[in-house]
Short mmCIF file of C-alpha atoms and ligand atoms in Angstrom, two decimals:
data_model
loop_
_atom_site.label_atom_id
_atom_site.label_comp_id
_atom_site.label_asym_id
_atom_site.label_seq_id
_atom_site.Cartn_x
_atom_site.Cartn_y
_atom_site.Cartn_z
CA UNK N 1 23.15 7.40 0.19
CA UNK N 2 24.55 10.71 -1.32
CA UNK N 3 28.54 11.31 -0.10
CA UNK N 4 29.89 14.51 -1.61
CA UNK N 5 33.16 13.03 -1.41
CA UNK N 6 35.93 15.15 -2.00
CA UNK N 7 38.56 12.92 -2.86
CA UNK N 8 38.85 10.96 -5.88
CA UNK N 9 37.49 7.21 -5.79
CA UNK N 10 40.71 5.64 -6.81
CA UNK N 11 41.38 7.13 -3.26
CA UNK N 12 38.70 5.52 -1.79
CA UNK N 13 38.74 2.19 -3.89
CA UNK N 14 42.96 2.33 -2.42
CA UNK N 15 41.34 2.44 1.36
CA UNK N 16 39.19 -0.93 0.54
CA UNK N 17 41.77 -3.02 -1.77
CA UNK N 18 43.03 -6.56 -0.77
CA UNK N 19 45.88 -5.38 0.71
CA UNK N 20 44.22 -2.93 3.14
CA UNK N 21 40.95 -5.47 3.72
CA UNK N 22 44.25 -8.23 4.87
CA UNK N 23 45.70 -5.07 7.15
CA UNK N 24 41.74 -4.33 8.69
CA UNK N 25 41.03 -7.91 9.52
CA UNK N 26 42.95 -8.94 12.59
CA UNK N 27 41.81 -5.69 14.43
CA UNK N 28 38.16 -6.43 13.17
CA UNK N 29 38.23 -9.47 14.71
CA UNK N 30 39.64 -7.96 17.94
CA UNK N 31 36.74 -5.32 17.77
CA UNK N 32 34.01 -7.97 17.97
CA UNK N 33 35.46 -10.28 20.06
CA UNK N 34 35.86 -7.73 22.47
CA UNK N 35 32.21 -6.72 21.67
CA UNK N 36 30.56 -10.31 22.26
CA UNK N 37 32.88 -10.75 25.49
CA UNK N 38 31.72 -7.46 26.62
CA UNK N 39 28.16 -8.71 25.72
CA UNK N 40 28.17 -12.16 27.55
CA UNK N 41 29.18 -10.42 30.44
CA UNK N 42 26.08 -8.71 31.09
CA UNK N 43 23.41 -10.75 33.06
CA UNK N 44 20.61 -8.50 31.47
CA UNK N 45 19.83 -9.55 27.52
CA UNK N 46 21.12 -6.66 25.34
CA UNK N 47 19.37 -4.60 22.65
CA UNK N 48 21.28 -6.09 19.48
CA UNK N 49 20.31 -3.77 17.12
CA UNK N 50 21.77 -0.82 19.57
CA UNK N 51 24.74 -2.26 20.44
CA UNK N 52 25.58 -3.44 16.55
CA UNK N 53 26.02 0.20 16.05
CA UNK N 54 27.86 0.93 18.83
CA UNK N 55 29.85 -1.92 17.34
CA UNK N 56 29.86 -0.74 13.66
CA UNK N 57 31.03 2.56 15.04
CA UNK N 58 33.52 0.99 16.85
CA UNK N 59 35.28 -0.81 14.02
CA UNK N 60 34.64 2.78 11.81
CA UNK N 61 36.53 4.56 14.49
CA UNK N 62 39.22 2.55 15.55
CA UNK N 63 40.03 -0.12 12.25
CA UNK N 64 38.87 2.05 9.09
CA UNK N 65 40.45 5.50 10.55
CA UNK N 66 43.13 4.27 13.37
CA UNK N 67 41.90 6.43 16.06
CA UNK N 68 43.46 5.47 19.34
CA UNK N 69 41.09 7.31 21.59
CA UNK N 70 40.23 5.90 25.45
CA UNK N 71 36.94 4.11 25.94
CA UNK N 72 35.59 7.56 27.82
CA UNK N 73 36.42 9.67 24.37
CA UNK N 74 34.60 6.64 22.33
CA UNK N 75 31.65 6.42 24.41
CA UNK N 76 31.05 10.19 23.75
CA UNK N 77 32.05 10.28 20.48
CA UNK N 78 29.37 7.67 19.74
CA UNK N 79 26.88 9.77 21.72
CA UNK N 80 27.52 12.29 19.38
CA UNK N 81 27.31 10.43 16.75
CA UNK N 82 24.15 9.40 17.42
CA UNK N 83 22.78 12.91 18.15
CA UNK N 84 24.25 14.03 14.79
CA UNK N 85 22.29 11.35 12.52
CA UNK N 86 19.27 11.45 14.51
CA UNK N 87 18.96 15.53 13.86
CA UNK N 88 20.34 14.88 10.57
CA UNK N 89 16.41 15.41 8.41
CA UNK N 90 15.51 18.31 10.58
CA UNK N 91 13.46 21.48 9.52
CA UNK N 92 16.08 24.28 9.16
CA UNK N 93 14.80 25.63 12.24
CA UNK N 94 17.38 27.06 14.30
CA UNK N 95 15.67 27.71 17.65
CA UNK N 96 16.71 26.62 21.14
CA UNK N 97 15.74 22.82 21.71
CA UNK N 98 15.20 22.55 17.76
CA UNK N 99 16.36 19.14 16.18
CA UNK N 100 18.41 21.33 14.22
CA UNK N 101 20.51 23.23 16.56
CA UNK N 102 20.74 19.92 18.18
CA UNK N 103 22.40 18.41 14.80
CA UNK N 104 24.17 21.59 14.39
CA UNK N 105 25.92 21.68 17.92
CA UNK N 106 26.36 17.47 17.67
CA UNK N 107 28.08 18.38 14.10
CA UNK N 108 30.66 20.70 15.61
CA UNK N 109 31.25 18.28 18.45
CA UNK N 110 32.05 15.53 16.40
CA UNK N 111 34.15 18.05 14.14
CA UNK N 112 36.46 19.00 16.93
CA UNK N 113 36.35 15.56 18.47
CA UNK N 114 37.77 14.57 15.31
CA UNK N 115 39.95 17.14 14.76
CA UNK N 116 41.94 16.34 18.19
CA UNK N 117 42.30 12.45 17.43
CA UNK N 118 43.76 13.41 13.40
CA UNK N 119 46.09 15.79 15.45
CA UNK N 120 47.08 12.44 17.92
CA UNK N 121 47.41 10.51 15.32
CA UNK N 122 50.61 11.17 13.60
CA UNK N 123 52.37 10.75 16.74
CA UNK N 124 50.72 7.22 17.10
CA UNK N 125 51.58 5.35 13.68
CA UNK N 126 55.10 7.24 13.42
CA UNK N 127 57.46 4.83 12.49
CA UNK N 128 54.81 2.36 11.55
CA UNK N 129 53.49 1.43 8.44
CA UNK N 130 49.96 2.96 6.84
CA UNK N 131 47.90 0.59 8.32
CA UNK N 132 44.53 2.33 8.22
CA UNK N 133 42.23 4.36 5.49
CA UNK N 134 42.90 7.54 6.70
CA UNK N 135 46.78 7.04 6.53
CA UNK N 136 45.85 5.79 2.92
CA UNK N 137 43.66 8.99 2.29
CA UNK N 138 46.44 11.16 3.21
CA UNK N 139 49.17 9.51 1.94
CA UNK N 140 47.19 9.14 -1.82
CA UNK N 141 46.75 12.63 -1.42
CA UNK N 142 50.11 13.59 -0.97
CA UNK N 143 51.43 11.26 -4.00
CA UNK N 144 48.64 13.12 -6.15
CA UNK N 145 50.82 16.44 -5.27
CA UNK N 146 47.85 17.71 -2.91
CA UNK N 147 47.97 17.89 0.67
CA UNK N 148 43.99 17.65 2.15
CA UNK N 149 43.26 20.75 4.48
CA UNK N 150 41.84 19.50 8.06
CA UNK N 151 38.20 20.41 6.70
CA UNK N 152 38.41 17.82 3.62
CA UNK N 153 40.04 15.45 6.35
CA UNK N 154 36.97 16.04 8.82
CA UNK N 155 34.29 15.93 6.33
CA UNK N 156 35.65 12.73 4.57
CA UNK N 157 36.19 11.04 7.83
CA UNK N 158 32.65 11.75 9.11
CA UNK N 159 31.20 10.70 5.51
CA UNK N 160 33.17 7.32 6.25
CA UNK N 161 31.69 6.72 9.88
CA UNK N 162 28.43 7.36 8.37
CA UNK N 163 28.26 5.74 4.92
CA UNK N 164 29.82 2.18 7.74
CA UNK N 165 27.28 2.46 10.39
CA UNK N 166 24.04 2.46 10.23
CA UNK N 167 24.10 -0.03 7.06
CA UNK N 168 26.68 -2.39 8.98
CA UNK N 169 24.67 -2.23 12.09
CA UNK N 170 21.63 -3.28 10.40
CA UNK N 171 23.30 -6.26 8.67
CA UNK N 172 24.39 -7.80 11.75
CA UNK N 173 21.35 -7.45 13.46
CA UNK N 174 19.85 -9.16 10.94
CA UNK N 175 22.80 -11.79 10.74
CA UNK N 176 21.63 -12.74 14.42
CA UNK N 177 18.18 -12.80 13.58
CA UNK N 178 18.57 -15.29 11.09
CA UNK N 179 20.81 -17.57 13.10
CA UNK N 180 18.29 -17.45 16.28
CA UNK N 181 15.61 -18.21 13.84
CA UNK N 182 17.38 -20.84 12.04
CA UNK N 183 19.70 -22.83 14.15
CA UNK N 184 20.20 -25.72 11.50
CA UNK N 185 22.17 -22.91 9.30
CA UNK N 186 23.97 -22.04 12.20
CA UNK N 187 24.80 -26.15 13.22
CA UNK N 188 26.14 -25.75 8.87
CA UNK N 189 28.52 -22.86 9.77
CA UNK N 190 29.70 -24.42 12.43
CA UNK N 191 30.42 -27.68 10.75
CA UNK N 192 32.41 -25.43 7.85
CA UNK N 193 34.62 -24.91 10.05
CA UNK N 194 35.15 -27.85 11.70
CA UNK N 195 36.24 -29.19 8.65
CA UNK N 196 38.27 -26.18 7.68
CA UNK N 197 40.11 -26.59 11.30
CA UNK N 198 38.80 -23.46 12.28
CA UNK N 199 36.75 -24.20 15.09
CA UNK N 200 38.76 -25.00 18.04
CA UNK N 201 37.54 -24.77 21.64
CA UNK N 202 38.15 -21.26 22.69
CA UNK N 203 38.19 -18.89 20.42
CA UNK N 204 39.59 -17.50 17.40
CA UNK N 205 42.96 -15.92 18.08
CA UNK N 206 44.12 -12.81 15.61
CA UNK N 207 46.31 -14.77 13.17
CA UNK N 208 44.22 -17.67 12.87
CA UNK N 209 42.28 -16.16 10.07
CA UNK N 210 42.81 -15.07 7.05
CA UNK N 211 41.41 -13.54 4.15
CA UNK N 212 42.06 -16.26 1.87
CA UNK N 213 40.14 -18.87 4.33
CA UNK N 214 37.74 -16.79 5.22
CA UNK N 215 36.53 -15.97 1.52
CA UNK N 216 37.18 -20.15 1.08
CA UNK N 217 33.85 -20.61 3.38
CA UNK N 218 31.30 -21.12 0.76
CA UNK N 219 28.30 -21.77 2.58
CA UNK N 220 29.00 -18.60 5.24
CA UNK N 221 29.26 -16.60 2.18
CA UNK N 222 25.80 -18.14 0.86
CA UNK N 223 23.96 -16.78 4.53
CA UNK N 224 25.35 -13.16 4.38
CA UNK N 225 24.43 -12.72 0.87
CA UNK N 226 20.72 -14.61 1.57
CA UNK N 227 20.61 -11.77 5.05
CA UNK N 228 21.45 -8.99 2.72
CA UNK N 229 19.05 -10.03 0.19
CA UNK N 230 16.02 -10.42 2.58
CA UNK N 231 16.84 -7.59 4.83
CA UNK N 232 18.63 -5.30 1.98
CA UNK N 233 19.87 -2.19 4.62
CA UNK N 234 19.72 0.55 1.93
CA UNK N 235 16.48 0.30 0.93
CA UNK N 236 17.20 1.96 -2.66
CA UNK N 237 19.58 5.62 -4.00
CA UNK N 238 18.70 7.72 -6.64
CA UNK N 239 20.69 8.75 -10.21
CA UNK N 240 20.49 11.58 -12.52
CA UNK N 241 19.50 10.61 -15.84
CA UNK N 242 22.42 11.89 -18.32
CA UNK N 243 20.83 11.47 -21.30
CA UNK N 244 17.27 11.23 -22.11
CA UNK N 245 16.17 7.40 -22.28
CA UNK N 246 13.11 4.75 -22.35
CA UNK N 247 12.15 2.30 -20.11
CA UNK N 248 9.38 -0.16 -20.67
CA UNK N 249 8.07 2.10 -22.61
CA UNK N 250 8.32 5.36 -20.06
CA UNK N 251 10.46 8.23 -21.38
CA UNK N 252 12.90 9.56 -19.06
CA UNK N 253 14.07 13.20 -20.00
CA UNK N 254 17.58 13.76 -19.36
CA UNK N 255 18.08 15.34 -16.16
CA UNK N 256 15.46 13.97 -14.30
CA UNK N 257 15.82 12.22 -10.45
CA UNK N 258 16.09 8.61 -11.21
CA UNK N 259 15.24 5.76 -7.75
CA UNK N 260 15.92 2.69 -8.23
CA UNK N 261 14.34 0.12 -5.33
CA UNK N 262 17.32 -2.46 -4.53
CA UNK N 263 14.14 -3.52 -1.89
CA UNK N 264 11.62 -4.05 -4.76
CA UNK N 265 14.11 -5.59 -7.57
CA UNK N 266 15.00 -8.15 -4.55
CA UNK N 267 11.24 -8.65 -3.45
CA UNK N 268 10.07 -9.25 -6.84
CA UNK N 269 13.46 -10.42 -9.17
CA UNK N 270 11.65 -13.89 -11.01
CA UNK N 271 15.38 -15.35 -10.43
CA UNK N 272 14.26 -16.16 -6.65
CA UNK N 273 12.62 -19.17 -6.11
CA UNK N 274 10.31 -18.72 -3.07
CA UNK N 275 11.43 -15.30 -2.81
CA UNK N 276 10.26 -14.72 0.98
CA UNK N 277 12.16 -17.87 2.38
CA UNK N 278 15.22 -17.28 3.73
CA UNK N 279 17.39 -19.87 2.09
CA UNK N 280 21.30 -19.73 2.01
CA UNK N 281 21.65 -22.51 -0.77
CA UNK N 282 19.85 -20.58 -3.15
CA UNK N 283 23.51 -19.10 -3.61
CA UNK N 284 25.02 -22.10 -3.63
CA UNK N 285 27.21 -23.21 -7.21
CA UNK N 286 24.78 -25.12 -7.73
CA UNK N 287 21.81 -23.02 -7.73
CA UNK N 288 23.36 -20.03 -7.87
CA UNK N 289 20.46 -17.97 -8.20
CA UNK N 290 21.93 -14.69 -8.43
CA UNK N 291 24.45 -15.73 -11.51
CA UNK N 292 21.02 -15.24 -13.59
CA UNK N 293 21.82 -11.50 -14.48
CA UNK N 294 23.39 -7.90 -13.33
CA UNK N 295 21.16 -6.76 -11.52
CA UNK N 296 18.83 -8.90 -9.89
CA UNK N 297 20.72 -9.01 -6.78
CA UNK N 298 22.34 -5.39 -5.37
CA UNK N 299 22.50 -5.05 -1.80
CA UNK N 300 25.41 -2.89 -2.25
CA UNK N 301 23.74 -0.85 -5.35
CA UNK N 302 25.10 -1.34 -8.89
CA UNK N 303 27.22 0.56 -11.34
CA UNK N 304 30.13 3.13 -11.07
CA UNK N 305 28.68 4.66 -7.51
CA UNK N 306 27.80 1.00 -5.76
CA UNK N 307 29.06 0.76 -2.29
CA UNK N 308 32.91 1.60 -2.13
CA UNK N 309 32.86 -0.85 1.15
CA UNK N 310 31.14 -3.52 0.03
CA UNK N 311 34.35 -5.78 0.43
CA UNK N 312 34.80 -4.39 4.30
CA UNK N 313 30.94 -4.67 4.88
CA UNK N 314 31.29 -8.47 3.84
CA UNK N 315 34.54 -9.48 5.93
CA UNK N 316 33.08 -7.97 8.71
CA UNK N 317 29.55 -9.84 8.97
CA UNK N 318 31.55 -12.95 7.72
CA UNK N 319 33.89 -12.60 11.13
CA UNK N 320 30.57 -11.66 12.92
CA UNK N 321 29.67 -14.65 12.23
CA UNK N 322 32.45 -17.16 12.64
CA UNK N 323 32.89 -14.92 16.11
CA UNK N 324 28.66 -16.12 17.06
CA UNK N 325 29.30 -19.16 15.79
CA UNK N 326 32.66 -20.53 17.11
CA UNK N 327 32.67 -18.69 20.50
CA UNK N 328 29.14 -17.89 22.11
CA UNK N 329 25.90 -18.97 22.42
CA UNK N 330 22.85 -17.00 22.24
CA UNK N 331 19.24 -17.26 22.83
CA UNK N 332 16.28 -15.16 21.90
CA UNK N 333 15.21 -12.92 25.42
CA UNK N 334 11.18 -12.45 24.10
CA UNK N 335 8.77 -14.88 23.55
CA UNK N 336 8.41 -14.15 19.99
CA UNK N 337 10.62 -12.75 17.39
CA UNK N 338 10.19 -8.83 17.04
CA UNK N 339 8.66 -7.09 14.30
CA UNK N 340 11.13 -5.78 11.23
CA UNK N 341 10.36 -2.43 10.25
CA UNK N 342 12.70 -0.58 6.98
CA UNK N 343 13.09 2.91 8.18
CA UNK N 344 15.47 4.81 8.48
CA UNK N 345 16.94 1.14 7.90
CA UNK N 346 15.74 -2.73 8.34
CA UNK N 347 15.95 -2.89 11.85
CA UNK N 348 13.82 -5.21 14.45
CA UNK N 349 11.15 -2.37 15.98
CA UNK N 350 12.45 -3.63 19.66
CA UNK N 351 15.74 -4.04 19.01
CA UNK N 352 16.07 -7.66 19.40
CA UNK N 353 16.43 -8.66 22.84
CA UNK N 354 19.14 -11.75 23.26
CA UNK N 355 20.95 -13.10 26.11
CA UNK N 356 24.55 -14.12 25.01
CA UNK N 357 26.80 -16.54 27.19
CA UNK N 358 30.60 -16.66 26.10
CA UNK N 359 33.48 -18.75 26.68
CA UNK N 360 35.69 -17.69 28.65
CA UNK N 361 38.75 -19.00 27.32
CA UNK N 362 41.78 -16.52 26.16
CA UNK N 363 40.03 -13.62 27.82
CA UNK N 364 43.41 -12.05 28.55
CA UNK N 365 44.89 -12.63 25.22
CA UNK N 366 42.45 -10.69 23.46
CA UNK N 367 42.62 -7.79 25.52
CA UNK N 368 46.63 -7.87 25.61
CA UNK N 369 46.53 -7.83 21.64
CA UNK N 370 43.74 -4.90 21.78
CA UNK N 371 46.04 -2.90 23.72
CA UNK N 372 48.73 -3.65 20.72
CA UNK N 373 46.86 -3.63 17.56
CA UNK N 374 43.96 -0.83 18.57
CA UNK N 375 45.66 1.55 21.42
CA UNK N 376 42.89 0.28 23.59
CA UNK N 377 40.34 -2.52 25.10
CA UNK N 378 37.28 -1.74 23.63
C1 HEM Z 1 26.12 -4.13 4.85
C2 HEM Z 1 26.67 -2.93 4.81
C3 HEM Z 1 26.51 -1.97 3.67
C4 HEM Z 1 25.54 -1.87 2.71
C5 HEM Z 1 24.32 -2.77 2.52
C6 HEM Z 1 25.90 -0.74 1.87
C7 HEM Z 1 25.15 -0.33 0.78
C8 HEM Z 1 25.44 0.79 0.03
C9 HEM Z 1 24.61 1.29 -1.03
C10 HEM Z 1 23.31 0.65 -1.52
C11 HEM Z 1 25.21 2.40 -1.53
C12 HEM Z 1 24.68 3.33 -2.61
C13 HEM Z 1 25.03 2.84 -3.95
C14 HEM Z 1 24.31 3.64 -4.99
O1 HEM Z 1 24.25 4.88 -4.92
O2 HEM Z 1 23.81 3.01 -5.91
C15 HEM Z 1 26.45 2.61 -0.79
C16 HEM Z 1 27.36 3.63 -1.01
C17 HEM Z 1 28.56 3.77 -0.33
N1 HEM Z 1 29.02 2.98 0.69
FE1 HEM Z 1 28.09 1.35 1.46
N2 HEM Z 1 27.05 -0.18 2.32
C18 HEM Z 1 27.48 -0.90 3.41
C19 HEM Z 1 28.61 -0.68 4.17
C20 HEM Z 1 29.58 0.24 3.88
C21 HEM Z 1 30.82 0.39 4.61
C22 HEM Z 1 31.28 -0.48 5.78
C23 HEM Z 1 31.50 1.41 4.06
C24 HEM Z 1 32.84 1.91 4.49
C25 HEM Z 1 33.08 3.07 4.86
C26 HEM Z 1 30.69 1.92 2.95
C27 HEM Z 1 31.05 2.96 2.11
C28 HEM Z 1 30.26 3.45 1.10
C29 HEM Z 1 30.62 4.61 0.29
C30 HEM Z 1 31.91 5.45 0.42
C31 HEM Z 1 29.55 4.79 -0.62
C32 HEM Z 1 29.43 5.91 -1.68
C33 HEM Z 1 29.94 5.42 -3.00
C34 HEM Z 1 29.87 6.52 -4.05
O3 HEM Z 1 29.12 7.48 -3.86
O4 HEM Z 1 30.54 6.36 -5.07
N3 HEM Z 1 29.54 1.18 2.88
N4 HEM Z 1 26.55 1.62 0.16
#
């Protein structure tokens, strides 16, 4: 994943710091409540791995930037979205009907969609206090002596929305794999937090958690680092040597396009014991597998340029999955488990069908406090 950010990455480390992940997590966990309410509702089983990215989108759009748009402008803007990033490796072919003037006119969409809901915004969160990354991008900005121009806005929005979906979206379908597949691991979440008195019978109000309990749940941290390990999203990213260098014997000139496989060092790392199981405990204290070195274990990449929202990536699958496994109840809708294939990202090649059945308790709670916290039900 290349971003040609234009802001400095103390900016960016600023919009994912403790203070802004504690700010983020109450509407997070309003985004997928609404999401698995919205999800139990229908009487049909729903394509998880589709509507994960309309939920990672979601959360992009309305928690990490603070956009108050209607559920009409959201609907399109993910529609867009979607056009964009599926034109996004076309040939430079700009005919009528061409993948690329398709990206191209989904790319100016988006821009001005954008554009209007930065405009909106001010008026929104005056009087309040910065409360979401773009308010942290522009403010930064503006103690750095620079004021960003709309374009540097636009661009490092969309580079946000994009760097958060597709990766998220693949993590949680995976997260709900796992749990269908192993329902013992999900019977061990649950009984974390019983005994954390977290699990109550309805479900889990904004306010109820926190970041310091949540990061507290050992064994739910052990399952989303065993999902990202056996269904790494980013399958690898590349690196320019900057100085010449040998590897194992190979000389690399300086220079020179570097990959590294975060896919193959995972699939073949001797630190894994039964390296195709999937096997929470493995991160346990005990065995803690991945404490043998660096860089055995890098779902979020390694070094100066790893994932900048690695820390937002986490809270969210971990409330993902306190969410599944406090409040609904899901089964699998095929007779078998789908196929996973890696490209563009790990993804189940049908989707993965599942029928979800909620509780209905505090239904009109959580939409109240969506109307305060996010502008809008989702
Ligand atoms: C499970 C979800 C995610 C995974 C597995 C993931 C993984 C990665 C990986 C492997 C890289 C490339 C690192 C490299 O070049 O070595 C990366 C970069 C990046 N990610 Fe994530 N990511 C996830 C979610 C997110 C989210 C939610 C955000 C928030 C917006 C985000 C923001 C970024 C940014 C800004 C970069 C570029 C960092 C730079 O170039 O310095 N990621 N991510």
């Amino acid at each position: 994943m290349t971003l040609c950010v234009t802001l400095s990455l103390q900016v960016f480390a600023k919009v994912f710091s403790h203070e802004a992940l504690e700010s983020y997590l109450p509407k997070i966990q309003l985004v997928i409540q609404e999401s698995l309410r919205v999800w139990s509702s229908n009487p049909e089983p729903i394509n998880v791995y589709r509507e994960s990215q309309r939920l990672s989108f979601t959360m992009a759009v309305r928690v990490l930037l603070g956009f108050r748009v209607s559920e009409e402008e959201m609907r399109h803007l993910f529609s867009t979205f979607q056009d964009f990033v599926d034109n996004l490796f076309s040939l430079p072919i700009d005919l009528p009907f061409s993948g690329y003037r398709k990206g191209i006119r989904a790319r100016d969409t988006l821009q001005k969609s954008i554009e209007k809901a930065i405009r909106e915004k001010p008026l929104c969160s005056q009087g309040k206090d910065y409360s979401d990354a773009l308010d942290i991008l522009m403010e930064s900005a503006k103690e750095n002596g620079t004021e960003l121009t709309m374009q540097e806005l636009k661009e490092s929005t969309i580079e946000l929305i994009f760097a958060a979906f597709a990766t998220t979206a693949s993590a949680s379908t995976s997260l709900i794999m796992q749990l269908l597949r192993h329902p013992t691991v999900l019977e061990r979440l649950r009984e974390e937090l019983r005994a954390r008195g977290l699990l109550h019978n309805g479900c889990l109000m904004p306010g109820e958690l926190r970041l310091d309990n949540i990061v507290s749940l050992k064994y739910l941290d052990c399952v989303i680092k065993e999902v990202l390990r056996l269904f790494t999203p980013v399958s690898g990213a590349y690196r320019t040597a900057m100085q010449t260098f040998e590897l194992d014997g190979v000389q690399i000139p300086k220079g020179w396009s570097v990959m590294y496989s975060i896919r193959d060092t995972h699939d073949t790392s001797a630190v894994f014991k039964d390296v195709d199981a999937f096997d929470p405990d493995r991160f346990s204290e005990e065995r803690g597998e991945d404490k043998e070195g660096r860089f055995h274990y890098l779902p979020f990449g390694g070094g100066v340029r790893s994932c900048l929202g690695k820390q937002l990536a986490t809270l969210f699958l971990r409330i993902l999955a306190i969410e599944l496994a406090s409040t609904s109840r899901f089964e699998l809708a095929t007779r078998q488990f789908p196929r996973v294939v890696t490209v563009p990202v790990v993804h189940p090649v049908d989707g993965l069908k599942v029928k979800f059945y909620g509780l209905d308790s505090n239904q009109n709670e959580i939409m109240a406090k969506s109307e305060e916290l996010l502008g809008a039900t989702v």
